mmCIF file of C-alpha atoms in Angstrom:
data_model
loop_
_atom_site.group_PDB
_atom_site.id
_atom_site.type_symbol
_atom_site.label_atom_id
_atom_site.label_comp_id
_atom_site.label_asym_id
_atom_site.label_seq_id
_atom_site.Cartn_x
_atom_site.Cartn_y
_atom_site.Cartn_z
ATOM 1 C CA UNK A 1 336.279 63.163 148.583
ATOM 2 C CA UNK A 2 333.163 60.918 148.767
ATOM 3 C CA UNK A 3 332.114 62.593 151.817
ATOM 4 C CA UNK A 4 332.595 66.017 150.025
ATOM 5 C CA UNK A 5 330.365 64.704 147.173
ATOM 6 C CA UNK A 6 327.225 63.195 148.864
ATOM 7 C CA UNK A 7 327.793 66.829 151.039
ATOM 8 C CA UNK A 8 327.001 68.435 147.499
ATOM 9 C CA UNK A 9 324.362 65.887 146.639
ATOM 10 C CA UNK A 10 322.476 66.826 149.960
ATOM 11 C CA UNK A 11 323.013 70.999 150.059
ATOM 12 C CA UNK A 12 321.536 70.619 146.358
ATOM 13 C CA UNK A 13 318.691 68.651 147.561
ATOM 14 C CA UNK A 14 318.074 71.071 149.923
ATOM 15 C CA UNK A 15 317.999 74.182 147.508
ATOM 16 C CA UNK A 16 316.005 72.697 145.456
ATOM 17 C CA UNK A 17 313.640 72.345 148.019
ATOM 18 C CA UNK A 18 313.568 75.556 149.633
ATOM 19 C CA UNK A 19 312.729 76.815 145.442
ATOM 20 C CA UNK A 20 310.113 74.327 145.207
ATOM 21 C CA UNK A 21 308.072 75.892 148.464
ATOM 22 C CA UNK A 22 308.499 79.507 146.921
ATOM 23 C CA UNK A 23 307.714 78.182 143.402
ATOM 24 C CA UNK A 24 304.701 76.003 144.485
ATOM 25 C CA UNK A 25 303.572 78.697 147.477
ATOM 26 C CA UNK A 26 303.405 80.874 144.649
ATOM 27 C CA UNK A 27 301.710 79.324 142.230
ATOM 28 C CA UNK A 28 299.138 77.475 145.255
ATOM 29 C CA UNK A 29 297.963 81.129 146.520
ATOM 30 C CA UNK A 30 297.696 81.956 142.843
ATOM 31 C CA UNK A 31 295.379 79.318 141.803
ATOM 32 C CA UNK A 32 293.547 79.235 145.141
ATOM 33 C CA UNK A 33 292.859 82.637 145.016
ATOM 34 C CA UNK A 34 289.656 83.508 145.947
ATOM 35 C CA UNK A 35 286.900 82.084 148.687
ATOM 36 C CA UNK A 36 288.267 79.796 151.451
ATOM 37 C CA UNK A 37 287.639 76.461 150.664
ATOM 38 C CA UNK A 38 287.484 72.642 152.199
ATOM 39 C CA UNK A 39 290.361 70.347 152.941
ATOM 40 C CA UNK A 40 288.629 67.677 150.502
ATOM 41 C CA UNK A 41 285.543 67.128 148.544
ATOM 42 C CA UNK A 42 284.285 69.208 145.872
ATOM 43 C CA UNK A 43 285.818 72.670 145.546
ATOM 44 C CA UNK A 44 288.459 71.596 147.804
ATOM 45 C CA UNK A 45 292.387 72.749 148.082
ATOM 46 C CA UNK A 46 293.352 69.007 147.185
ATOM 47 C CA UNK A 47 293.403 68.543 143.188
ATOM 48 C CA UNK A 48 294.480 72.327 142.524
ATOM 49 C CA UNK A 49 297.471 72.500 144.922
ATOM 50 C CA UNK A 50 298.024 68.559 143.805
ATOM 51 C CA UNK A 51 298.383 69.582 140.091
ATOM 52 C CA UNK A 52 300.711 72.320 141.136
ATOM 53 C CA UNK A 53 302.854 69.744 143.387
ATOM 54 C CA UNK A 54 302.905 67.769 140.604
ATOM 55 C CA UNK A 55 304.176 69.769 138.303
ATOM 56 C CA UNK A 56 306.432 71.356 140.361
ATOM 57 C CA UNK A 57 307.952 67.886 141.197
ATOM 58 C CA UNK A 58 308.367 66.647 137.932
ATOM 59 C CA UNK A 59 310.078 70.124 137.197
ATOM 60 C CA UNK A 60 312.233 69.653 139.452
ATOM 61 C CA UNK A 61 313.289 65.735 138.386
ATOM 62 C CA UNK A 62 314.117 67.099 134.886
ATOM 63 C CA UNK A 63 315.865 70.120 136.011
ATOM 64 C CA UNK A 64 318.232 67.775 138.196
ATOM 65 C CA UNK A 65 318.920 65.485 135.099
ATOM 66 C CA UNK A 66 319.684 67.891 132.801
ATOM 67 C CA UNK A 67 322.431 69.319 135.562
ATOM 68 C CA UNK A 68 323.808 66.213 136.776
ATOM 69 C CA UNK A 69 322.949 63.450 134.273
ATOM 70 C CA UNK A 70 323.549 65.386 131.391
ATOM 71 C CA UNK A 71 326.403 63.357 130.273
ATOM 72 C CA UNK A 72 325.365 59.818 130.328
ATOM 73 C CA UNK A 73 324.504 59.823 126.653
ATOM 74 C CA UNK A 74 327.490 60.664 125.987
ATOM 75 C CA UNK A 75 328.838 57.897 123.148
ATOM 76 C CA UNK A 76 325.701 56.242 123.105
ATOM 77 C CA UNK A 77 324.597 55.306 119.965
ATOM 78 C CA UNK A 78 321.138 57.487 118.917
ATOM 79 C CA UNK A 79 318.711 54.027 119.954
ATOM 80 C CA UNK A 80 320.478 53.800 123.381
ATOM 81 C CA UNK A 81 320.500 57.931 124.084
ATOM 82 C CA UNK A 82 316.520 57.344 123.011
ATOM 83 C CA UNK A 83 315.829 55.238 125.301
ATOM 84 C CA UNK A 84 317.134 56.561 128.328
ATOM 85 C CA UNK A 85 315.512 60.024 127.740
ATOM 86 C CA UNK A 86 312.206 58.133 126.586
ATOM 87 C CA UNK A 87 312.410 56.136 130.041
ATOM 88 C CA UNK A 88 313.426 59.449 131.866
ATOM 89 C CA UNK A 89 310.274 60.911 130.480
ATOM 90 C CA UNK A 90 308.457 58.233 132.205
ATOM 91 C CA UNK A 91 309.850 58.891 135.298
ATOM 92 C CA UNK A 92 308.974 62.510 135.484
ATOM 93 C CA UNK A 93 305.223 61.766 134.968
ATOM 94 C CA UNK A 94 305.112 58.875 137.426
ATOM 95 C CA UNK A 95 306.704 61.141 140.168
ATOM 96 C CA UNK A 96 304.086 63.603 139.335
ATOM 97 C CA UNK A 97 301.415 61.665 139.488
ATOM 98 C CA UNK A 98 303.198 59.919 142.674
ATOM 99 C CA UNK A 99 303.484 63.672 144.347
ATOM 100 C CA UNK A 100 299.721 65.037 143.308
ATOM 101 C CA UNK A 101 297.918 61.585 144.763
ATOM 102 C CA UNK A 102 300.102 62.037 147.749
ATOM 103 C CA UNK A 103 299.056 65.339 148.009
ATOM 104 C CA UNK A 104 295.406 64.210 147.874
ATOM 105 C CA UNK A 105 295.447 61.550 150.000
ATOM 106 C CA UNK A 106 296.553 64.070 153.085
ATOM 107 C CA UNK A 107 293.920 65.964 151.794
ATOM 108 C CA UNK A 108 291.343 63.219 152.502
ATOM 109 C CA UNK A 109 293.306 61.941 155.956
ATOM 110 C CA UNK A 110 293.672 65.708 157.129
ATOM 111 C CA UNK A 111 289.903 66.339 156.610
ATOM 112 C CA UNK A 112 288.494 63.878 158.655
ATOM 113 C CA UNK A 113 290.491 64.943 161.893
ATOM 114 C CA UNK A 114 289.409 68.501 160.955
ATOM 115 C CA UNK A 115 286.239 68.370 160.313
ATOM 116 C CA UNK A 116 284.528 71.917 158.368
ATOM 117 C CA UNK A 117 288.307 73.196 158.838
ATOM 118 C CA UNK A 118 288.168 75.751 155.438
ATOM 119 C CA UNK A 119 291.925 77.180 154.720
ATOM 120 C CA UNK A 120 291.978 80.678 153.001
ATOM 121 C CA UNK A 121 294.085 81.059 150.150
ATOM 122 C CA UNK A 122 297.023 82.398 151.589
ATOM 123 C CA UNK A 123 296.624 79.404 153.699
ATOM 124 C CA UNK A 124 296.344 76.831 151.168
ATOM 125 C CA UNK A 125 299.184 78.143 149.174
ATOM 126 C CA UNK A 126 301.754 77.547 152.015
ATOM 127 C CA UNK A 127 300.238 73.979 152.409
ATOM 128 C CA UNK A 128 300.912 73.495 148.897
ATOM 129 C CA UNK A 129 304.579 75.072 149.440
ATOM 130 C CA UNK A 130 305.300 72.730 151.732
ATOM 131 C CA UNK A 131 304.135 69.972 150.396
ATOM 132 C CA UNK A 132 306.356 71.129 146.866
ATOM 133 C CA UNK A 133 308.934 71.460 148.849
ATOM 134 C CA UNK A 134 309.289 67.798 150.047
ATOM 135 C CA UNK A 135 308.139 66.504 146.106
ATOM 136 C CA UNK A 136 310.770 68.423 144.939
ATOM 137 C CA UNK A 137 313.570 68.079 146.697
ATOM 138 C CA UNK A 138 312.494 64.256 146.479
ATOM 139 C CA UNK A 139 312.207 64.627 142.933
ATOM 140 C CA UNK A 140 315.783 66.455 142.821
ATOM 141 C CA UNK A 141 317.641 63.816 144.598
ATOM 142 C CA UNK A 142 316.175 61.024 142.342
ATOM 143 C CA UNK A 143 317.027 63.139 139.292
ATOM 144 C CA UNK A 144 320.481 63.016 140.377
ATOM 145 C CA UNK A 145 321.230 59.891 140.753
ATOM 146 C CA UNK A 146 318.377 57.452 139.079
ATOM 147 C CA UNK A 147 318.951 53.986 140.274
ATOM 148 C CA UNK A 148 316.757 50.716 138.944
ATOM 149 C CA UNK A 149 315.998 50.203 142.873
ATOM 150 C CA UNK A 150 314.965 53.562 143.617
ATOM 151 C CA UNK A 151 312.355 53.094 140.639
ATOM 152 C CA UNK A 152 310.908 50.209 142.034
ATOM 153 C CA UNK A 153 310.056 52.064 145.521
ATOM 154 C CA UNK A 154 308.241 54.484 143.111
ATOM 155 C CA UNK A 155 306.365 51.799 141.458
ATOM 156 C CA UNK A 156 304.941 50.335 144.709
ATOM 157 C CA UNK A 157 304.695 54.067 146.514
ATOM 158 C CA UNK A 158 302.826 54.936 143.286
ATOM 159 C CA UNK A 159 300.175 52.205 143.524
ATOM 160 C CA UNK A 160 299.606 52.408 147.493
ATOM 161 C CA UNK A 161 298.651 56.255 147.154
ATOM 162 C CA UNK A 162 296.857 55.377 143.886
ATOM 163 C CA UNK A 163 295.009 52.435 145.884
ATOM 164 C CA UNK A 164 294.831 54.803 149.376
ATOM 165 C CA UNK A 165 292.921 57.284 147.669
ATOM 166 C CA UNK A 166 290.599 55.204 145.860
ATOM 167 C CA UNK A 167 289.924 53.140 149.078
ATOM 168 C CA UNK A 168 289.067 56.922 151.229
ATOM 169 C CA UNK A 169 287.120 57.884 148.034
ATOM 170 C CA UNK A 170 285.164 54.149 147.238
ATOM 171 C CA UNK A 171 281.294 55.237 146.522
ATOM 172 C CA UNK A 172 281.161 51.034 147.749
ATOM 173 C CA UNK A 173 282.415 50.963 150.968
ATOM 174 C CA UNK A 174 282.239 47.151 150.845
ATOM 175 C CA UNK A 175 284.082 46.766 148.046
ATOM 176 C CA UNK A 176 287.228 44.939 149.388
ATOM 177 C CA UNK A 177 284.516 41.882 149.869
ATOM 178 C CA UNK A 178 285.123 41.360 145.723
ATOM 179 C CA UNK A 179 288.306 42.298 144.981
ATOM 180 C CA UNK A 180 290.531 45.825 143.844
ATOM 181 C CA UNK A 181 288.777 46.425 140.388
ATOM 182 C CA UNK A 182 286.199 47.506 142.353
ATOM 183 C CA UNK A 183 287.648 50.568 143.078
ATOM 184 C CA UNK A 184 287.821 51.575 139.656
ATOM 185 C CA UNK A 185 284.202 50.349 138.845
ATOM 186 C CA UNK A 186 282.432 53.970 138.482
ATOM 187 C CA UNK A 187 281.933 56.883 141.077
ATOM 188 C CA UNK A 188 283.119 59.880 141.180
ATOM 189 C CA UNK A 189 287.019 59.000 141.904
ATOM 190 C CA UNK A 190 287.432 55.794 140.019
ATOM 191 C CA UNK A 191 289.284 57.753 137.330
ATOM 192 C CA UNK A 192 292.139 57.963 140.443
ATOM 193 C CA UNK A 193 292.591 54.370 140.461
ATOM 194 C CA UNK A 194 292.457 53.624 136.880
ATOM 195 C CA UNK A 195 295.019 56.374 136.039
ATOM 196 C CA UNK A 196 296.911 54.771 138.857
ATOM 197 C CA UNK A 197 297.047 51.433 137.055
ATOM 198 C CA UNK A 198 297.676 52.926 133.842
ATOM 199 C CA UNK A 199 300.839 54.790 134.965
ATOM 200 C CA UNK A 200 302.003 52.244 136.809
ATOM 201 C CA UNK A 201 302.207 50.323 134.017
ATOM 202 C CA UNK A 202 304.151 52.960 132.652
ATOM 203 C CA UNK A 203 306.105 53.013 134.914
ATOM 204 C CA UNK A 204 306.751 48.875 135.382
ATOM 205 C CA UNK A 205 307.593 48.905 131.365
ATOM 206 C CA UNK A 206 310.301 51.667 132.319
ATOM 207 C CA UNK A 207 311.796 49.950 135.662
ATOM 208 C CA UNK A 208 312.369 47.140 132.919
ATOM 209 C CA UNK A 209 314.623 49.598 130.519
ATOM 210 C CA UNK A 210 316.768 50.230 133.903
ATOM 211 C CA UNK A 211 316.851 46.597 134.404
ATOM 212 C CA UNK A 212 318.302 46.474 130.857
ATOM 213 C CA UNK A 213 320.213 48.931 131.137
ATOM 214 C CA UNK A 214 322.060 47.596 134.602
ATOM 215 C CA UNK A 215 322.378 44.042 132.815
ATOM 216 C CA UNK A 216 323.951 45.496 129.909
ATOM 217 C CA UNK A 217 326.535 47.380 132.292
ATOM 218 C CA UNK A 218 327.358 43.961 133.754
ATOM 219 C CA UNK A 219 327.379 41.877 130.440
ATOM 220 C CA UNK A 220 327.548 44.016 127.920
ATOM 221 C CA UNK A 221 326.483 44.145 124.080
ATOM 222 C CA UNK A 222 327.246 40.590 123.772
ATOM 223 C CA UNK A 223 324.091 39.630 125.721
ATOM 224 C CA UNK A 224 321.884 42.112 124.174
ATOM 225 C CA UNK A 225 319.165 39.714 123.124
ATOM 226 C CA UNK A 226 318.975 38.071 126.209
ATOM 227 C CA UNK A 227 318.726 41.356 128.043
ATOM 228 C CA UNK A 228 316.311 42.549 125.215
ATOM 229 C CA UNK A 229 313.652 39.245 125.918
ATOM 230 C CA UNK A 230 313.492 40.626 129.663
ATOM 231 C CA UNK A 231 313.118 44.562 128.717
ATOM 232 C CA UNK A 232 310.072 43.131 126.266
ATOM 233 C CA UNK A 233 308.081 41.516 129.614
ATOM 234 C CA UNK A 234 308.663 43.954 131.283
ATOM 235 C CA UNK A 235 306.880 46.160 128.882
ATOM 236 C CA UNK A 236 304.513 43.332 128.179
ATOM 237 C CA UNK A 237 303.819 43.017 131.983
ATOM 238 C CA UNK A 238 303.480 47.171 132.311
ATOM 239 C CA UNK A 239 301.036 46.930 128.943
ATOM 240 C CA UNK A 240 298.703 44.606 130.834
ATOM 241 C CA UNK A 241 298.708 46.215 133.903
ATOM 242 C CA UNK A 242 298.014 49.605 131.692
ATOM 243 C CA UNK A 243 295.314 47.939 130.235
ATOM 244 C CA UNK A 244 293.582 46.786 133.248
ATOM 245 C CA UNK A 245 293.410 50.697 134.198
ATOM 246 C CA UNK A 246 292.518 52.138 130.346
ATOM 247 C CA UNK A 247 290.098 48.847 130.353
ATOM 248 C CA UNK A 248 287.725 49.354 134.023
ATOM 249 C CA UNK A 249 285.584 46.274 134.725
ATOM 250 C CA UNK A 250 282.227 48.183 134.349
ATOM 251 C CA UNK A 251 282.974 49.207 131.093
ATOM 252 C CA UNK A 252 285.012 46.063 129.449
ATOM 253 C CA UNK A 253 284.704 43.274 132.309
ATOM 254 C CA UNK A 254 286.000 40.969 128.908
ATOM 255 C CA UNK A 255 288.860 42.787 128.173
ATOM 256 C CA UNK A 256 289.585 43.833 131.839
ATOM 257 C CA UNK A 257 289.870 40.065 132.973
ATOM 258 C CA UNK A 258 291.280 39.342 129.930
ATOM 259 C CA UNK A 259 294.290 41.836 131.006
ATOM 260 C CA UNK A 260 294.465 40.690 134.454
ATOM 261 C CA UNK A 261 294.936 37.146 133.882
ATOM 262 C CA UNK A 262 297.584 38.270 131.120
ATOM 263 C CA UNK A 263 299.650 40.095 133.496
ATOM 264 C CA UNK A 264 299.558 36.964 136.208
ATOM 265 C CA UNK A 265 300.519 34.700 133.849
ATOM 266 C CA UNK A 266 303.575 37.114 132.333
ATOM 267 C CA UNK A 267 305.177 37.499 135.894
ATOM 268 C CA UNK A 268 306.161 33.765 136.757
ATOM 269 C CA UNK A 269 307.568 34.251 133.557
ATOM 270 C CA UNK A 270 309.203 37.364 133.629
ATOM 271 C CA UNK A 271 310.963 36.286 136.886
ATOM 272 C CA UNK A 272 312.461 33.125 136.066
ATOM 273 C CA UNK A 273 313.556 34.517 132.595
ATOM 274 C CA UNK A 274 315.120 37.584 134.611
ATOM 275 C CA UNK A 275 316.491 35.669 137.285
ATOM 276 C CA UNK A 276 318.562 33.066 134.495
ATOM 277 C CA UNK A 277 319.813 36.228 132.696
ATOM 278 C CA UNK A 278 321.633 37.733 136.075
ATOM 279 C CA UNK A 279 324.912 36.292 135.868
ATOM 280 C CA UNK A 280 325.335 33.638 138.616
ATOM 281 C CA UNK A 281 322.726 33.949 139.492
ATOM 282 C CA UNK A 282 323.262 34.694 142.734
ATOM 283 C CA UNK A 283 321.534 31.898 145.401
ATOM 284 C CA UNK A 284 319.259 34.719 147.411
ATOM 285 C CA UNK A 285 317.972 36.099 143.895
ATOM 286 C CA UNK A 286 317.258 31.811 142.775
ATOM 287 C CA UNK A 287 316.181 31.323 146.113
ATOM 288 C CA UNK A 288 313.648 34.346 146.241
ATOM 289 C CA UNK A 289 312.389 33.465 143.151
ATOM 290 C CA UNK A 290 311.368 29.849 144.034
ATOM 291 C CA UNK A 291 310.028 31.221 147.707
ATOM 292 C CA UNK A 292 307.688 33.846 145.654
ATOM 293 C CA UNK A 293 306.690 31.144 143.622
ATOM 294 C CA UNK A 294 305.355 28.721 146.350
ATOM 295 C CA UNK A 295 303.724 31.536 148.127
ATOM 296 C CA UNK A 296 302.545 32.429 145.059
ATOM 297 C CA UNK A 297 300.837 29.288 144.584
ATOM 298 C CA UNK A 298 299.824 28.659 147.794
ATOM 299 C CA UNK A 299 298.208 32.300 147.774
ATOM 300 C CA UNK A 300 296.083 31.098 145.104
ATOM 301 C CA UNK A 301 294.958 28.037 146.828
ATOM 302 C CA UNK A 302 294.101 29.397 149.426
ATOM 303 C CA UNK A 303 291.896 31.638 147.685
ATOM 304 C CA UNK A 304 290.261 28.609 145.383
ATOM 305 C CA UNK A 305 289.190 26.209 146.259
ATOM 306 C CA UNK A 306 289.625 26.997 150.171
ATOM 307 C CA UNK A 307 287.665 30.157 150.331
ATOM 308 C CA UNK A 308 289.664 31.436 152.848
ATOM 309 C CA UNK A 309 289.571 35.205 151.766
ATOM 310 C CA UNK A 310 288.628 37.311 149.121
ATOM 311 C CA UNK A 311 289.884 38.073 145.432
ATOM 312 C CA UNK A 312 291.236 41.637 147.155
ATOM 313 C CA UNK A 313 293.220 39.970 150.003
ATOM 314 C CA UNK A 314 295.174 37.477 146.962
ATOM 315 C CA UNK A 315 296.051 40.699 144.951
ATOM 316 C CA UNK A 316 297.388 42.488 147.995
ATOM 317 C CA UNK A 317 299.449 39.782 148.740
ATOM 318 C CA UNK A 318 300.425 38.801 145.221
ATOM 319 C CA UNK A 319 301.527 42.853 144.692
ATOM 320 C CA UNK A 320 303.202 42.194 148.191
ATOM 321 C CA UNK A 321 304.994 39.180 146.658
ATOM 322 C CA UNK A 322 305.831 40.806 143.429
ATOM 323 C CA UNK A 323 307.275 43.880 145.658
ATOM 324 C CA UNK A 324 309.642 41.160 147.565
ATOM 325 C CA UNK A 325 310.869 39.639 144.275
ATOM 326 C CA UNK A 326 311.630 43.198 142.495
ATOM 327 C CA UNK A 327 313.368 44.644 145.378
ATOM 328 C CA UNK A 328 315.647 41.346 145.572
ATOM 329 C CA UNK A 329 316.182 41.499 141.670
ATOM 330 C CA UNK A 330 316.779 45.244 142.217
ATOM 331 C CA UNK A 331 319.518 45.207 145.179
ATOM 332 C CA UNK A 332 321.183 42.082 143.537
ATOM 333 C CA UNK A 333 322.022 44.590 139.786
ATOM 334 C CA UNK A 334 322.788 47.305 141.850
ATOM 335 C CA UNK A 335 325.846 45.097 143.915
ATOM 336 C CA UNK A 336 326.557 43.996 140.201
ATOM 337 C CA UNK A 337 325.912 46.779 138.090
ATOM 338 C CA UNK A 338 329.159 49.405 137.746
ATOM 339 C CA UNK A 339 327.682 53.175 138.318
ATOM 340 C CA UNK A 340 328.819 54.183 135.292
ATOM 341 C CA UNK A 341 327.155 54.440 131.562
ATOM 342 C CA UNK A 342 328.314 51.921 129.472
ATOM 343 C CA UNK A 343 327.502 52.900 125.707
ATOM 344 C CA UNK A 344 326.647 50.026 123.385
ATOM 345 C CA UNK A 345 329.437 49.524 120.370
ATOM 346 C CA UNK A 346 326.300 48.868 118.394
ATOM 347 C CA UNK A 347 325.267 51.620 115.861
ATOM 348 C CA UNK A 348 321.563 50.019 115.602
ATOM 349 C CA UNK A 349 320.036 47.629 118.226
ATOM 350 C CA UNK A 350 319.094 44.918 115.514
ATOM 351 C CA UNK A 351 322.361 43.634 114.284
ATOM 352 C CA UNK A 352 322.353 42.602 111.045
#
């Protein structure tokens, strides 16, 4: 029977591919119609066909929802069914904006091994077919079956084609010798990066409603303002890490630092907080947490007062770190964590 199931899952996946490439070869000739153009730069095939791949995917994420998650409201109380369609909602814009960056960063690669290559738009609207294709059948399977750890590879595959593009697209090509904000510190593509940040933030604040919503499978309503404290840093966390996107260093290096230092000092935080709410807790999820923490702090050292490498080198290792931690807390609910909804006997979230 399981085999007979995940045979389903897969044949829809596929479908829903092959009507993403008509749906986005379509609609890629259509708004590519006209002169031949460049793989990237200005007037290029990138940000038109990675609008339409966008959209396209995040069609597809809320058409397989609707179909196959439809009924995982059902006996929720309005505040819970609110916030899993509010957090679903989420999700659909981060794997657009996941899809249309990914899009545009083969855009960039693709032009530099073929150089003065210009596609006609015939041309460019089966690139962006096939390129709709895999986003949406991605974007179907997800849709599906949404699970907390799934999310978190979205996060982190979110930010690296976020960072990727801003890094093939930095006016300063020297900017790694400072540190990431750079990226987002004027020229022509910073708005890449700092939408990046923003919707990862988004994005973070909704992987912490899953995480909720997996700790109130395993615990139930009983625990519901434990669970609510770690759904709140989360969303703390994903507001500062909003803000240092909404908040670019050339414009409010204040406010911008002031956001960066907030969001470093909420994940130690968030961590051990989460990691004492998981029942247990298990010893790989206490252990992780502790190793994170010394590498953490070690990272930091090694940054000031040893000088040993730059601002950018501790954030890629602290995002690496944070990655490691989230994936452990992530794999650790989902052993826990039944499949199935629970709905909360609670008629309002604030018991009174």
């Amino acid at each position: 029977m399981d085999d007979d199931d995940d045979l389903r899952r897969e044949s829809a996946v596929v479908g829903a591919g092959w009507l993403c490439f008509v749906i986005g070869t379509a609609l890629g000739t259509l708004v590519l119609w006209g002169v031949a153009r460049p793989l990237a730069g200005q007037g290029s095939v990138g940000i038109p066909a990675a609008l339409v791949v966008g959209a396209v995917a995040a069609a597809s994420f809320a058409v397989a929802s609707v179909r196959h998650r439809r009924g995982d409201t059902a006996g929720m109380p309005v505040w819970q069914a609110i916030v899993v369609r509010v957090s679903d909602a989420a999700v659909a814009l981060a794997v657009a904006g996941v899809s249309a960056l990914a899009v545009l960063c083969a855009g960039e690669v693709l032009a530099v091994g073929l150089d003065g290559l210009e596609v006609p738009p015939l041309g460019g609207g089966l690139l962006t077919g096939v390129a709709a294709a895999a986003a949406g059948g991605f974007a179907y399977g997800l849709g599906m079956r949404l699970r907390t750890r799934e999310l978190v590879t979205l996060l982190f595959a979110f930010l690296v084609a976020g960072t990727l593009f801003s890094m093939l697209t930095a006016a300063d090509p020297r900017w790694w010798e400072r540190n990431f904000s750079q990226l987002g510190a004027g020229g022509a593509t910073a708005w890449a990066f700092n939408g990046t940040l923003a919707v990862g933030g988004l994005l973070l604040a909704t992987v912490g409603s899953y995480v909720g919503r997996d700790l109130h499978r395993i615990l139930g309503d009983d625990a519901l303002g434990r669970i609510g404290r770690v759904v709140v840093l989360f969303a703390l966390a994903g507001a500062a890490l909003a803000a240092i996107g909404l908040l670019p260093l050339h414009r409010a290096p204040v406010a911008h630092n002031v956001a960066a230092f907030l969001l470093l000092a909420l994940l130690p935080v968030l961590a051990v907080d989460a990691t004492a709410v998981v029942p247990g807790p298990p010893r790989v999820l206490t252990l992780t947490t502790v190793g994170v923490g010394i590498a953490l702090v070690v990272a930091v050292l090694l940054w000031r007062p040893l000088a040993m490498y730059s601002a950018a080198a501790l954030e890629a290792v602290a995002v690496g770190l944070v990655f490691v931690w989230l994936t452990t807390l992530m794999r650790t609910l989902a052993a826990l964590a039944p499949d199935r909804p629970r709905p909360s006997a609670r008629p309002r979230l604030r018991a009174r």
